[in-house]
Amino acid sequence: DLNINRYVSAGLAVSLEILGIQEKDISEAVNTALNTPTLQDNVKTMSRLFRDQPMSAIDTAVFWS
């Protein structure tokens, strides 16, 4: 619960309550995620930062082996 709150606060996610969840709730959450430009921009920014690594995965594996 704590992690999702951090992502929602950062504008990176839409939260759903797992107990009593219905198809309508999922549909609304997906529509919100797809139709909220700031959420999309925040996710793209986070994705870009996550993928921006100084070495490729194989180079990192070779370095640490």
PDB file of C-alpha atoms in Angstrom:
ATOM      1  CA  ASP A   1       0.000   0.000   0.000  1.00  0.00           C
ATOM      2  CA  LEU A   2       2.825   2.382   0.826  1.00  0.00           C
ATOM      3  CA  ASN A   3       4.591   1.932  -2.526  1.00  0.00           C
ATOM      4  CA  ILE A   4       1.505   2.661  -4.622  1.00  0.00           C
ATOM      5  CA  ASN A   5       0.860   5.820  -2.617  1.00  0.00           C
ATOM      6  CA  ARG A   6       4.345   7.038  -3.480  1.00  0.00           C
ATOM      7  CA  TYR A   7       3.783   6.384  -7.185  1.00  0.00           C
ATOM      8  CA  VAL A   8       0.354   8.038  -7.137  1.00  0.00           C
ATOM      9  CA  SER A   9       1.818  11.088  -5.351  1.00  0.00           C
ATOM     10  CA  ALA A  10       4.589  11.276  -7.952  1.00  0.00           C
ATOM     11  CA  GLY A  11       2.023  11.192 -10.754  1.00  0.00           C
ATOM     12  CA  LEU A  12       3.196   7.809 -12.016  1.00  0.00           C
ATOM     13  CA  ALA A  13       0.256   5.538 -11.220  1.00  0.00           C
ATOM     14  CA  VAL A  14      -3.449   5.144 -10.603  1.00  0.00           C
ATOM     15  CA  SER A  15      -4.429   3.288  -7.437  1.00  0.00           C
ATOM     16  CA  LEU A  16      -7.088   0.596  -7.189  1.00  0.00           C
ATOM     17  CA  GLU A  17      -8.511  -0.946  -4.032  1.00  0.00           C
ATOM     18  CA  ILE A  18      -8.069  -4.687  -4.474  1.00  0.00           C
ATOM     19  CA  LEU A  19     -10.960  -5.685  -2.209  1.00  0.00           C
ATOM     20  CA  GLY A  20     -14.259  -5.481  -4.042  1.00  0.00           C
ATOM     21  CA  ILE A  21     -12.677  -4.479  -7.330  1.00  0.00           C
ATOM     22  CA  GLN A  22     -14.986  -4.538 -10.322  1.00  0.00           C
ATOM     23  CA  GLU A  23     -14.513  -4.395 -14.072  1.00  0.00           C
ATOM     24  CA  LYS A  24     -15.716  -0.780 -14.048  1.00  0.00           C
ATOM     25  CA  ASP A  25     -12.921   0.175 -11.620  1.00  0.00           C
ATOM     26  CA  ILE A  26     -10.248  -1.329 -13.858  1.00  0.00           C
ATOM     27  CA  SER A  27     -11.733   0.310 -16.935  1.00  0.00           C
ATOM     28  CA  GLU A  28     -11.791   3.722 -15.240  1.00  0.00           C
ATOM     29  CA  ALA A  29      -8.195   3.343 -14.034  1.00  0.00           C
ATOM     30  CA  VAL A  30      -6.968   2.366 -17.500  1.00  0.00           C
ATOM     31  CA  ASN A  31      -8.871   5.250 -19.095  1.00  0.00           C
ATOM     32  CA  THR A  32      -7.417   7.649 -16.539  1.00  0.00           C
ATOM     33  CA  ALA A  33      -3.897   6.394 -17.242  1.00  0.00           C
ATOM     34  CA  LEU A  34      -4.375   6.626 -21.004  1.00  0.00           C
ATOM     35  CA  ASN A  35      -6.072  10.026 -20.997  1.00  0.00           C
ATOM     36  CA  THR A  36      -3.992  11.966 -18.467  1.00  0.00           C
ATOM     37  CA  PRO A  37      -1.134  13.721 -20.295  1.00  0.00           C
ATOM     38  CA  THR A  38       0.814  14.587 -17.138  1.00  0.00           C
ATOM     39  CA  LEU A  39       0.724  10.976 -15.964  1.00  0.00           C
ATOM     40  CA  GLN A  40       1.951   9.819 -19.378  1.00  0.00           C
ATOM     41  CA  ASP A  41       4.737  12.421 -19.377  1.00  0.00           C
ATOM     42  CA  ASN A  42       5.824  11.439 -15.863  1.00  0.00           C
ATOM     43  CA  VAL A  43       5.942   7.744 -16.794  1.00  0.00           C
ATOM     44  CA  LYS A  44       7.940   8.480 -19.954  1.00  0.00           C
ATOM     45  CA  THR A  45      10.407  10.578 -17.949  1.00  0.00           C
ATOM     46  CA  MET A  46      10.810   7.856 -15.312  1.00  0.00           C
ATOM     47  CA  SER A  47      11.266   5.230 -18.032  1.00  0.00           C
ATOM     48  CA  ARG A  48      13.938   7.311 -19.737  1.00  0.00           C
ATOM     49  CA  LEU A  49      15.794   7.807 -16.429  1.00  0.00           C
ATOM     50  CA  PHE A  50      15.542   4.107 -15.588  1.00  0.00           C
ATOM     51  CA  ARG A  51      16.965   3.072 -18.971  1.00  0.00           C
ATOM     52  CA  ASP A  52      19.752   5.678 -18.919  1.00  0.00           C
ATOM     53  CA  GLN A  53      22.578   3.468 -17.661  1.00  0.00           C
ATOM     54  CA  PRO A  54      26.304   4.159 -18.088  1.00  0.00           C
ATOM     55  CA  MET A  55      26.960   0.562 -19.182  1.00  0.00           C
ATOM     56  CA  SER A  56      24.906  -2.037 -20.990  1.00  0.00           C
ATOM     57  CA  ALA A  57      23.626  -5.022 -19.019  1.00  0.00           C
ATOM     58  CA  ILE A  58      26.247  -7.310 -20.559  1.00  0.00           C
ATOM     59  CA  ASP A  59      29.058  -4.860 -19.767  1.00  0.00           C
ATOM     60  CA  THR A  60      27.846  -4.633 -16.169  1.00  0.00           C
ATOM     61  CA  ALA A  61      27.754  -8.445 -15.888  1.00  0.00           C
ATOM     62  CA  VAL A  62      31.287  -8.716 -17.276  1.00  0.00           C
ATOM     63  CA  PHE A  63      32.507  -6.000 -14.900  1.00  0.00           C
ATOM     64  CA  TRP A  64      31.096  -7.771 -11.830  1.00  0.00           C
ATOM     65  CA  SER A  65      32.192 -11.294 -12.813  1.00  0.00           C
TER      66      SER A  65
END
